[in-house]
Short mmCIF file of N, CA and C in Angstrom, two decimals:
data_model
loop_
_atom_site.label_atom_id
_atom_site.label_comp_id
_atom_site.label_asym_id
_atom_site.label_seq_id
_atom_site.Cartn_x
_atom_site.Cartn_y
_atom_site.Cartn_z
N UNK C 203 123.70 175.38 52.36
CA UNK C 203 123.18 175.97 51.07
C UNK C 203 124.20 177.89 50.40
N UNK C 204 123.86 178.03 51.38
CA UNK C 204 124.73 180.13 51.30
C UNK C 204 126.21 179.13 51.72
N UNK C 205 126.37 178.58 52.52
CA UNK C 205 127.83 178.79 53.39
C UNK C 205 128.18 177.07 52.62
N UNK C 206 128.14 176.87 51.52
CA UNK C 206 128.47 175.19 50.39
C UNK C 206 129.10 176.07 49.72
N UNK C 207 128.57 177.97 48.90
CA UNK C 207 128.73 178.26 47.14
C UNK C 207 129.95 179.17 47.89
N UNK C 208 129.91 179.11 49.31
CA UNK C 208 131.36 179.85 49.62
C UNK C 208 132.91 178.90 48.95
N UNK C 209 132.49 178.22 48.51
CA UNK C 209 134.19 177.30 48.04
C UNK C 209 135.00 178.37 49.41
N UNK C 210 135.02 178.53 50.69
CA UNK C 210 136.28 179.26 51.91
C UNK C 210 136.86 177.20 52.21
N UNK C 211 138.66 177.30 52.00
CA UNK C 211 139.15 177.40 52.02
C UNK C 211 139.21 176.76 53.84
N UNK C 212 139.95 177.81 54.12
CA UNK C 212 140.78 177.65 55.35
C UNK C 212 139.26 178.59 56.26
N UNK C 213 138.09 178.50 55.68
CA UNK C 213 136.80 179.13 56.74
C UNK C 213 135.99 177.93 56.98
N UNK C 214 135.89 178.21 58.16
CA UNK C 214 134.40 177.24 58.88
C UNK C 214 133.38 178.14 59.38
N UNK C 215 132.21 177.95 58.81
CA UNK C 215 131.27 178.63 59.36
C UNK C 215 129.61 176.93 59.60
N UNK C 216 129.39 178.03 59.65
CA UNK C 216 127.44 177.46 60.48
C UNK C 216 126.90 178.07 60.56
N UNK C 217 125.74 177.55 61.45
CA UNK C 217 124.24 178.82 61.33
C UNK C 217 123.79 178.40 62.42
N UNK C 218 123.41 179.27 63.35
CA UNK C 218 123.24 179.46 64.90
C UNK C 218 122.09 180.15 64.98
N UNK C 219 120.93 180.54 66.19
CA UNK C 219 120.29 181.25 65.56
C UNK C 219 119.00 180.22 67.05
N UNK C 220 118.56 180.94 67.85
CA UNK C 220 117.24 180.70 68.86
C UNK C 220 116.14 179.03 67.92
N UNK C 221 115.82 179.65 66.74
CA UNK C 221 114.78 178.20 66.32
C UNK C 221 115.49 177.19 66.01
N UNK C 222 116.73 177.42 65.84
CA UNK C 222 117.53 176.29 65.61
C UNK C 222 118.09 175.14 66.99
N UNK C 223 118.21 176.18 68.31
CA UNK C 223 118.38 175.88 68.87
C UNK C 223 117.16 175.08 69.64
N UNK C 224 116.06 175.58 69.54
CA UNK C 224 115.02 175.47 69.80
C UNK C 224 114.20 174.54 69.69
N UNK C 225 114.21 174.37 68.24
CA UNK C 225 114.18 172.51 67.99
C UNK C 225 114.20 171.83 67.56
N UNK C 226 116.33 172.60 67.84
CA UNK C 226 116.71 170.86 68.29
C UNK C 226 116.29 169.86 70.11
N UNK C 227 116.00 171.02 70.87
CA UNK C 227 115.16 171.07 72.13
C UNK C 227 113.94 170.38 72.27
N UNK C 228 113.84 170.51 71.62
CA UNK C 228 111.75 170.00 70.90
C UNK C 228 112.63 168.65 70.71
N UNK C 229 113.22 168.67 69.37
CA UNK C 229 112.63 167.03 69.31
C UNK C 229 114.00 166.49 69.78
N UNK C 230 114.98 166.64 70.93
CA UNK C 230 115.15 165.34 72.04
C UNK C 230 114.16 165.64 73.02
N UNK C 231 113.04 166.83 73.39
CA UNK C 231 112.34 166.40 74.01
C UNK C 231 111.11 165.65 74.00
N UNK C 232 110.91 165.41 72.37
CA UNK C 232 109.72 164.64 71.88
C UNK C 232 110.43 163.23 71.97
N UNK C 233 111.66 162.53 71.71
CA UNK C 233 112.59 161.22 71.56
C UNK C 233 112.60 161.40 73.83
N UNK C 234 112.80 162.37 74.21
CA UNK C 234 112.23 161.22 75.74
C UNK C 234 111.11 160.86 75.96
N UNK C 235 110.37 162.04 75.67
CA UNK C 235 108.70 161.68 75.59
C UNK C 235 108.42 160.69 74.91
N UNK C 236 109.19 160.35 74.33
CA UNK C 236 107.95 159.17 74.26
C UNK C 236 109.13 157.47 74.61
N UNK C 237 110.22 157.46 75.21
CA UNK C 237 110.41 156.97 76.30
C UNK C 237 109.44 157.46 77.76
N UNK C 238 108.99 158.19 77.76
CA UNK C 238 108.87 158.45 79.82
C UNK C 238 107.20 157.95 79.40
N UNK C 239 106.93 158.72 78.39
CA UNK C 239 104.96 158.51 79.23
C UNK C 239 105.04 156.83 78.31
N UNK C 240 105.51 156.17 78.03
CA UNK C 240 105.22 154.40 77.23
C UNK C 240 105.96 154.30 79.27
N UNK C 241 106.42 154.72 79.28
CA UNK C 241 107.72 154.04 81.11
C UNK C 241 106.53 154.43 82.14
N UNK C 242 106.09 155.94 82.31
CA UNK C 242 104.94 155.76 83.23
C UNK C 242 103.79 155.30 83.12
N UNK C 243 103.48 154.50 81.71
CA UNK C 243 101.48 154.48 81.82
C UNK C 243 102.47 152.50 81.83
N UNK C 244 103.80 152.79 82.19
CA UNK C 244 103.44 150.77 82.16
C UNK C 244 103.97 150.26 83.41
N UNK C 245 104.06 151.83 84.15
CA UNK C 245 104.31 151.87 86.30
C UNK C 245 103.52 152.50 86.55
N UNK C 246 102.38 152.64 86.46
CA UNK C 246 101.31 153.03 86.44
C UNK C 246 100.15 151.63 86.15
N UNK C 247 100.45 150.94 85.10
CA UNK C 247 99.81 149.70 85.18
C UNK C 247 100.30 148.16 85.94
N UNK C 248 101.82 148.20 86.04
CA UNK C 248 102.40 147.56 87.12
C UNK C 248 101.53 148.29 89.09
N UNK C 249 101.79 148.78 89.41
CA UNK C 249 101.08 149.04 90.42
C UNK C 249 99.78 149.71 90.71
N UNK C 250 98.81 149.69 89.63
CA UNK C 250 97.10 149.13 89.23
C UNK C 250 97.64 147.93 89.62
N UNK C 251 98.19 146.79 88.61
CA UNK C 251 97.74 145.77 88.95
C UNK C 251 97.91 145.23 90.05
N UNK C 252 98.70 144.98 91.41
CA UNK C 252 99.52 145.25 91.90
C UNK C 252 98.28 145.43 93.24
N UNK C 253 97.95 146.74 92.92
CA UNK C 253 97.03 147.20 94.54
C UNK C 253 95.44 146.94 94.12
N UNK C 254 95.01 146.43 92.34
CA UNK C 254 93.45 146.78 92.28
C UNK C 254 93.78 144.71 91.81
N UNK C 255 94.65 143.70 91.59
CA UNK C 255 94.08 142.49 91.16
C UNK C 255 93.12 142.37 90.45
N UNK C 256 92.24 143.28 89.56
CA UNK C 256 91.12 143.07 88.81
C UNK C 256 91.45 144.77 87.19
N UNK C 257 91.70 143.36 86.32
CA UNK C 257 92.16 143.56 84.47
C UNK C 257 91.20 144.60 85.11
N UNK C 258 89.71 144.74 84.87
CA UNK C 258 88.70 145.63 84.93
C UNK C 258 88.49 147.03 85.30
N UNK C 259 88.97 147.08 86.77
CA UNK C 259 89.43 147.44 87.92
C UNK C 259 90.83 148.81 87.09
N UNK C 260 91.72 148.31 86.52
CA UNK C 260 92.51 148.88 85.82
C UNK C 260 92.92 149.39 84.43
N UNK C 261 91.98 149.26 84.64
CA UNK C 261 91.35 149.08 82.46
C UNK C 261 90.80 150.52 82.96
N UNK C 262 89.78 151.13 83.50
CA UNK C 262 89.36 151.59 83.67
C UNK C 262 89.40 153.06 84.77
N UNK C 263 90.59 152.69 85.39
CA UNK C 263 91.35 154.25 85.73
C UNK C 263 92.07 154.07 84.28
N UNK C 264 92.91 152.82 83.24
CA UNK C 264 93.65 153.42 82.42
C UNK C 264 93.08 154.41 81.59
N UNK C 265 91.66 154.09 81.32
CA UNK C 265 91.45 154.76 80.61
C UNK C 265 90.60 156.38 80.46
N UNK C 266 90.10 156.18 82.70
CA UNK C 266 90.55 157.23 82.81
C UNK C 266 91.07 158.28 82.49
N UNK C 267 93.02 157.43 83.66
CA UNK C 267 94.22 159.06 82.90
C UNK C 267 94.02 159.07 81.31
N UNK C 268 94.07 157.72 80.25
CA UNK C 268 94.23 158.43 79.23
C UNK C 268 92.46 159.75 78.25
N UNK C 269 92.08 159.68 79.59
CA UNK C 269 90.98 161.23 79.02
C UNK C 269 91.39 162.07 79.26
N UNK C 270 91.93 162.22 80.91
CA UNK C 270 92.24 163.32 81.33
C UNK C 270 93.50 163.92 80.59
N UNK C 271 94.31 163.62 79.83
CA UNK C 271 95.60 163.58 79.00
C UNK C 271 94.22 163.97 77.91
N UNK C 272 94.12 163.53 77.06
CA UNK C 272 93.78 164.02 76.13
C UNK C 272 92.79 165.28 76.36
N UNK C 273 91.94 165.68 77.37
CA UNK C 273 91.01 166.30 78.19
C UNK C 273 91.50 167.81 77.68
N UNK C 274 93.22 167.42 79.23
CA UNK C 274 94.60 168.58 79.30
C UNK C 274 94.74 169.17 76.84
N UNK C 275 95.34 168.16 76.25
CA UNK C 275 95.45 168.55 75.46
C UNK C 275 94.89 168.98 74.92
N UNK C 276 93.23 168.61 75.30
CA UNK C 276 92.47 169.37 73.72
C UNK C 276 91.88 170.80 74.25
N UNK C 277 92.04 171.10 76.16
CA UNK C 277 92.03 172.93 76.72
C UNK C 277 92.78 173.24 75.63
N UNK C 278 94.42 173.01 76.07
CA UNK C 278 95.82 173.32 75.99
C UNK C 278 95.67 174.03 74.24
N UNK C 279 94.86 172.85 73.34
CA UNK C 279 95.04 172.89 71.96
C UNK C 279 93.83 174.65 71.80
N UNK C 280 92.33 174.38 72.44
CA UNK C 280 90.98 175.26 72.63
C UNK C 280 91.63 176.66 73.03
N UNK C 281 92.64 176.75 74.11
CA UNK C 281 93.17 178.31 74.55
C UNK C 281 94.07 178.44 73.55
N UNK C 282 94.74 177.98 72.46
CA UNK C 282 95.87 178.16 71.62
C UNK C 282 96.96 177.96 72.38
N UNK C 283 97.85 177.57 73.68
CA UNK C 283 98.64 177.09 73.96
C UNK C 283 99.85 176.32 72.70
N UNK C 284 101.31 177.31 72.57
CA UNK C 284 101.87 176.38 71.74
C UNK C 284 102.84 175.38 72.87
N UNK C 285 102.21 173.97 72.27
CA UNK C 285 103.19 172.95 72.59
C UNK C 285 104.50 173.46 72.98
N UNK C 286 105.64 173.12 74.41
CA UNK C 286 106.94 173.54 73.89
C UNK C 286 107.02 172.29 73.99
N UNK C 287 108.88 171.57 74.74
CA UNK C 287 109.24 171.53 75.60
C UNK C 287 109.59 170.84 77.10
N UNK C 288 108.54 172.01 77.62
CA UNK C 288 108.20 171.65 78.91
C UNK C 288 106.18 171.05 79.22
N UNK C 289 105.68 171.94 78.21
CA UNK C 289 104.64 171.23 78.39
C UNK C 289 103.99 170.07 77.76
N UNK C 290 105.46 169.35 77.33
CA UNK C 290 104.85 167.66 76.83
C UNK C 290 105.52 167.03 78.03
N UNK C 291 105.93 167.10 78.82
CA UNK C 291 106.06 166.10 80.17
C UNK C 291 105.29 166.70 81.10
N UNK C 292 103.84 166.99 80.28
CA UNK C 292 102.61 167.26 81.05
C UNK C 292 101.91 165.42 81.53
N UNK C 293 101.57 165.32 80.84
CA UNK C 293 100.64 163.88 80.90
C UNK C 293 101.77 162.55 81.77
N UNK C 294 103.28 162.62 81.68
CA UNK C 294 103.76 161.98 82.86
C UNK C 294 103.01 162.10 84.11
N UNK C 295 103.33 163.74 84.44
CA UNK C 295 103.14 164.04 85.76
C UNK C 295 101.47 164.26 86.09
N UNK C 296 100.78 163.84 85.26
CA UNK C 296 98.76 163.78 85.09
C UNK C 296 99.16 162.23 86.44
N UNK C 297 99.64 161.31 85.14
CA UNK C 297 99.75 159.92 85.11
C UNK C 297 100.35 159.33 86.77
N UNK C 298 101.52 160.53 86.76
CA UNK C 298 101.57 159.06 88.01
C UNK C 298 100.89 160.87 89.85
N UNK C 299 99.73 161.55 89.38
CA UNK C 299 99.28 163.28 90.25
C UNK C 299 98.14 161.73 89.79
N UNK C 300 97.51 161.72 88.99
CA UNK C 300 96.31 161.26 89.09
C UNK C 300 96.22 159.25 89.05
N UNK C 301 97.18 158.66 89.73
CA UNK C 301 96.97 157.28 89.56
C UNK C 301 96.49 157.28 91.08
N UNK C 302 96.38 157.71 92.00
CA UNK C 302 96.28 158.16 93.54
C UNK C 302 94.63 157.89 93.00
N UNK C 303 94.09 159.17 92.58
CA UNK C 303 92.61 158.97 92.96
C UNK C 303 92.55 158.78 92.28
N UNK C 304 92.24 157.44 91.00
CA UNK C 304 92.05 155.99 90.92
C UNK C 304 91.96 154.73 92.15
N UNK C 305 93.16 154.80 92.19
CA UNK C 305 93.28 153.79 93.09
C UNK C 305 92.39 154.07 94.97
N UNK C 306 92.81 155.01 95.91
CA UNK C 306 91.51 155.62 96.27
C UNK C 306 90.36 155.25 96.08
N UNK C 307 89.53 155.97 95.01
CA UNK C 307 88.14 156.02 95.55
C UNK C 307 87.90 154.02 95.48
N UNK C 308 89.23 153.69 94.24
CA UNK C 308 88.24 152.59 94.28
C UNK C 308 88.52 151.16 94.98
N UNK C 309 89.40 150.75 95.97
CA UNK C 309 89.63 150.74 97.09
C UNK C 309 88.55 150.84 97.94
N UNK C 310 88.07 152.25 97.99
CA UNK C 310 87.12 152.53 99.10
C UNK C 310 85.65 151.67 98.52
N UNK C 311 84.87 152.13 97.13
CA UNK C 311 84.64 151.09 97.17
C UNK C 311 84.53 150.02 96.78
N UNK C 312 85.05 148.92 96.66
CA UNK C 312 85.50 147.82 97.15
C UNK C 312 85.67 147.25 99.15
N UNK C 313 85.51 148.58 99.62
CA UNK C 313 86.06 148.36 100.97
C UNK C 313 83.84 148.33 101.17
N UNK C 314 83.81 148.99 100.55
CA UNK C 314 81.88 149.22 101.33
C UNK C 314 81.21 148.19 100.30
N UNK C 315 81.97 148.10 99.10
CA UNK C 315 81.09 146.50 99.02
C UNK C 315 81.25 145.73 99.96
N UNK C 316 82.90 145.11 100.34
CA UNK C 316 82.37 144.20 101.35
C UNK C 316 81.83 144.07 102.63
N UNK C 317 81.26 144.99 102.88
CA UNK C 317 80.70 145.88 104.45
C UNK C 317 79.11 145.15 103.28
N UNK C 318 79.23 144.79 102.34
CA UNK C 318 77.72 144.28 102.30
C UNK C 318 76.09 145.68 101.61
N UNK C 319 76.91 146.46 100.97
CA UNK C 319 76.30 147.68 100.56
C UNK C 319 76.80 147.41 98.76
N UNK C 320 75.57 147.99 98.83
CA UNK C 320 74.40 147.84 97.00
C UNK C 320 75.91 149.08 96.43
N UNK C 321 75.80 148.11 95.84
CA UNK C 321 77.08 149.13 94.47
C UNK C 321 76.72 151.24 94.44
N UNK C 322 75.68 151.10 94.23
CA UNK C 322 75.41 152.48 94.52
C UNK C 322 75.13 152.96 95.48
N UNK C 323 75.33 152.77 96.40
CA UNK C 323 75.79 153.72 97.84
C UNK C 323 77.11 153.31 98.39
N UNK C 324 78.07 152.12 97.47
CA UNK C 324 78.96 151.52 97.18
C UNK C 324 79.37 153.35 96.37
N UNK C 325 79.39 153.79 95.47
CA UNK C 325 79.64 153.97 94.70
C UNK C 325 79.29 156.12 95.11
N UNK C 326 78.07 156.08 96.04
CA UNK C 326 78.29 157.54 96.85
C UNK C 326 78.67 157.84 97.72
N UNK C 327 79.14 156.49 98.21
CA UNK C 327 79.74 156.15 99.48
C UNK C 327 81.53 157.07 99.56
N UNK C 328 81.96 155.67 98.31
CA UNK C 328 83.09 156.64 98.15
C UNK C 328 83.44 158.14 97.12
N UNK C 329 83.03 157.87 96.15
CA UNK C 329 82.23 159.66 95.73
C UNK C 329 82.40 160.31 97.32
N UNK C 330 81.55 160.59 98.00
CA UNK C 330 81.44 161.39 98.63
C UNK C 330 82.46 161.57 100.30
N UNK C 331 82.73 160.92 100.16
CA UNK C 331 83.65 160.14 101.78
C UNK C 331 85.24 161.17 100.79
N UNK C 332 86.20 159.86 99.86
CA UNK C 332 86.91 159.79 99.30
C UNK C 332 87.39 161.12 98.71
N UNK C 333 86.14 161.33 97.52
CA UNK C 333 85.93 162.55 96.94
C UNK C 333 85.85 163.50 97.26
N UNK C 334 85.66 163.90 98.54
CA UNK C 334 85.61 165.92 100.15
C UNK C 334 87.43 165.63 99.17
N UNK C 335 88.41 164.34 100.23
CA UNK C 335 89.45 164.48 101.29
C UNK C 335 90.11 164.82 99.43
N UNK C 336 90.08 164.12 97.89
CA UNK C 336 90.47 164.17 96.78
C UNK C 336 90.46 165.58 96.10
N UNK C 337 89.45 166.40 96.58
CA UNK C 337 88.88 168.09 96.52
C UNK C 337 90.31 168.48 96.33
N UNK C 338 89.96 168.42 98.39
CA UNK C 338 90.64 169.29 98.90
C UNK C 338 92.47 169.44 98.27
N UNK C 339 92.43 167.40 98.43
CA UNK C 339 94.34 167.19 97.28
C UNK C 339 94.46 168.35 96.03
N UNK C 340 93.25 168.06 95.78
CA UNK C 340 93.11 168.66 93.96
C UNK C 340 93.51 169.90 93.78
N UNK C 341 92.77 170.88 94.90
CA UNK C 341 93.44 172.11 95.16
C UNK C 341 94.78 172.55 95.72
N UNK C 342 95.16 172.33 96.49
CA UNK C 342 95.95 172.97 96.82
C UNK C 342 97.61 172.32 95.88
N UNK C 343 96.88 170.67 95.13
CA UNK C 343 97.98 170.64 93.92
C UNK C 343 97.18 172.05 93.00
N UNK C 344 96.18 171.80 93.11
CA UNK C 344 95.72 173.44 91.96
C UNK C 344 96.87 174.89 92.25
N UNK C 345 96.51 175.11 93.64
CA UNK C 345 98.01 176.06 94.01
C UNK C 345 99.00 176.04 94.11
N UNK C 346 99.50 174.46 93.57
CA UNK C 346 101.05 174.79 93.76
C UNK C 346 101.70 175.20 92.79
N UNK C 347 100.56 174.38 91.46
CA UNK C 347 101.33 174.37 89.72
C UNK C 347 101.01 176.28 89.34
N UNK C 348 99.95 177.05 90.32
CA UNK C 348 99.59 177.98 89.87
C UNK C 348 100.41 179.33 90.38
N UNK C 349 101.96 178.86 90.27
CA UNK C 349 102.38 179.04 91.43
C UNK C 349 103.38 179.35 90.54
N UNK C 350 103.70 179.12 89.29
CA UNK C 350 103.79 178.83 88.23
C UNK C 350 103.26 180.47 87.17
N UNK C 351 102.63 181.01 87.25
CA UNK C 351 102.30 181.75 86.65
C UNK C 351 103.21 182.83 86.75
N UNK C 352 103.93 183.56 88.02
CA UNK C 352 104.46 184.01 88.45
C UNK C 352 105.98 184.16 87.79
N UNK C 353 105.61 183.42 87.01
CA UNK C 353 107.27 183.21 86.34
C UNK C 353 106.94 184.62 84.89
N UNK C 354 108.54 185.09 84.71
CA UNK C 354 108.75 185.52 84.09
C UNK C 354 109.04 184.14 82.42
N UNK C 355 109.16 183.12 81.79
CA UNK C 355 109.26 182.56 81.30
C UNK C 355 107.64 182.13 81.04
N UNK C 356 107.58 182.07 79.65
CA UNK C 356 105.85 181.55 79.31
C UNK C 356 106.04 180.25 78.60
N UNK C 357 107.42 179.44 78.63
CA UNK C 357 106.91 177.97 78.77
C UNK C 357 106.98 177.80 80.45
N UNK C 358 107.42 178.07 80.77
CA UNK C 358 106.78 178.11 82.42
C UNK C 358 105.50 177.95 82.74
N UNK C 359 104.85 179.48 82.56
CA UNK C 359 102.93 179.91 83.29
C UNK C 359 102.51 178.74 82.25
N UNK C 360 102.97 178.41 81.01
CA UNK C 360 101.99 177.90 80.58
C UNK C 360 101.63 176.20 80.97
N UNK C 361 103.79 175.57 81.17
CA UNK C 361 103.03 174.53 81.76
C UNK C 361 102.77 174.41 83.39
N UNK C 362 102.68 175.34 84.06
CA UNK C 362 101.82 175.16 85.45
C UNK C 362 100.12 175.61 84.63
N UNK C 363 99.55 175.85 83.44
CA UNK C 363 99.13 176.03 82.89
C UNK C 363 98.00 175.06 83.18
N UNK C 364 98.92 174.09 82.26
CA UNK C 364 98.47 172.67 81.07
C UNK C 364 97.73 171.69 82.73
N UNK C 365 99.38 172.21 83.85
CA UNK C 365 98.99 170.98 84.56
C UNK C 365 97.78 171.55 85.24
N UNK C 366 97.91 172.14 85.59
CA UNK C 366 96.26 172.38 86.24
C UNK C 366 94.83 171.97 85.81
N UNK C 367 94.97 172.38 83.98
CA UNK C 367 93.99 171.44 83.62
C UNK C 367 93.79 170.11 83.30
N UNK C 368 95.18 170.06 83.43
CA UNK C 368 95.35 168.05 83.47
C UNK C 368 94.99 168.22 84.69
N UNK C 369 95.44 168.04 86.04
CA UNK C 369 94.73 168.05 87.65
C UNK C 369 93.33 167.48 87.52
N UNK C 370 93.32 168.92 87.02
CA UNK C 370 91.55 169.39 87.49
C UNK C 370 90.88 168.41 86.36
N UNK C 371 90.81 167.96 85.14
CA UNK C 371 90.85 166.55 84.80
C UNK C 371 90.29 166.19 84.92
N UNK C 372 91.74 165.15 85.74
CA UNK C 372 91.70 163.51 86.25
C UNK C 372 90.45 163.69 87.41
N UNK C 373 91.03 164.87 88.13
CA UNK C 373 89.74 164.98 89.84
C UNK C 373 88.87 164.91 89.26
N UNK C 374 87.62 165.31 87.71
CA UNK C 374 86.33 165.66 87.45
C UNK C 374 86.21 163.99 86.49
N UNK C 375 87.57 163.39 85.69
CA UNK C 375 87.06 162.26 85.79
C UNK C 375 87.48 161.12 86.53
N UNK C 376 88.27 161.42 87.21
CA UNK C 376 88.51 160.01 88.81
C UNK C 376 87.21 160.20 88.86
N UNK C 377 86.35 161.15 89.54
CA UNK C 377 85.72 160.91 90.28
C UNK C 377 83.98 160.83 90.01
N UNK C 378 84.46 160.79 88.34
CA UNK C 378 82.81 160.69 87.88
C UNK C 378 82.38 158.82 86.63
N UNK C 379 83.37 158.68 86.42
CA UNK C 379 84.08 158.20 85.76
C UNK C 379 84.07 155.97 86.22
N UNK C 380 85.65 156.27 87.27
CA UNK C 380 85.70 155.84 88.01
C UNK C 380 84.20 154.67 88.85
N UNK C 381 83.97 155.40 89.22
CA UNK C 381 82.23 154.44 90.09
C UNK C 381 82.08 154.65 89.30
N UNK C 382 81.75 155.57 88.72
CA UNK C 382 80.00 154.75 87.02
C UNK C 382 80.67 152.81 86.94
N UNK C 383 81.44 153.51 86.57
CA UNK C 383 81.69 152.08 85.87
C UNK C 383 82.15 151.24 86.55
N UNK C 384 82.57 151.29 87.78
CA UNK C 384 82.48 150.56 88.74
C UNK C 384 80.90 150.17 89.30
N UNK C 385 79.82 150.87 89.24
CA UNK C 385 79.15 150.45 89.65
C UNK C 385 78.21 150.04 88.67
N UNK C 386 78.52 150.12 87.75
CA UNK C 386 77.92 148.52 86.15
C UNK C 386 78.75 148.10 85.90
N UNK C 387 79.91 148.06 86.46
CA UNK C 387 80.29 146.31 86.34
C UNK C 387 79.69 145.79 87.52
#
């Protein structure tokens, strides 16, 4: 409005600055996020449908992924993170990495059940054996994302921390929730 009030006939003026640029980047990222997250979950549903061939297993794993994302943003909010374009990609990465946890646990559970084990023993065995391997994978993934803590860019550090929280959350939820639901079902 200040520029428009000047009535300059031969000069054009624009306003630019970090706040305007940051807002534009955030809006563009949010638009992309509205496409990427549903696309990631659609791919997760397709992969899980092909692997599980069971709607209840698929629903349990999707719920677990949803819980991991909620935990991640909840913990991030409690820690006072300011969400930026990079942290908006966290749920997509969690969905991509977290899909493996549920698949491995569920398939081992089904293998144990096919061998005649009880639901309780099948859940215990899948968590003991597969859970141990997943713990090691989780620790190495956390170490990889912890490398972002050395960055001078605050957004990249936040990204690394939130991804670490998300991967740890996905591990805890997948190792507890998914076998529990399988045992109940």
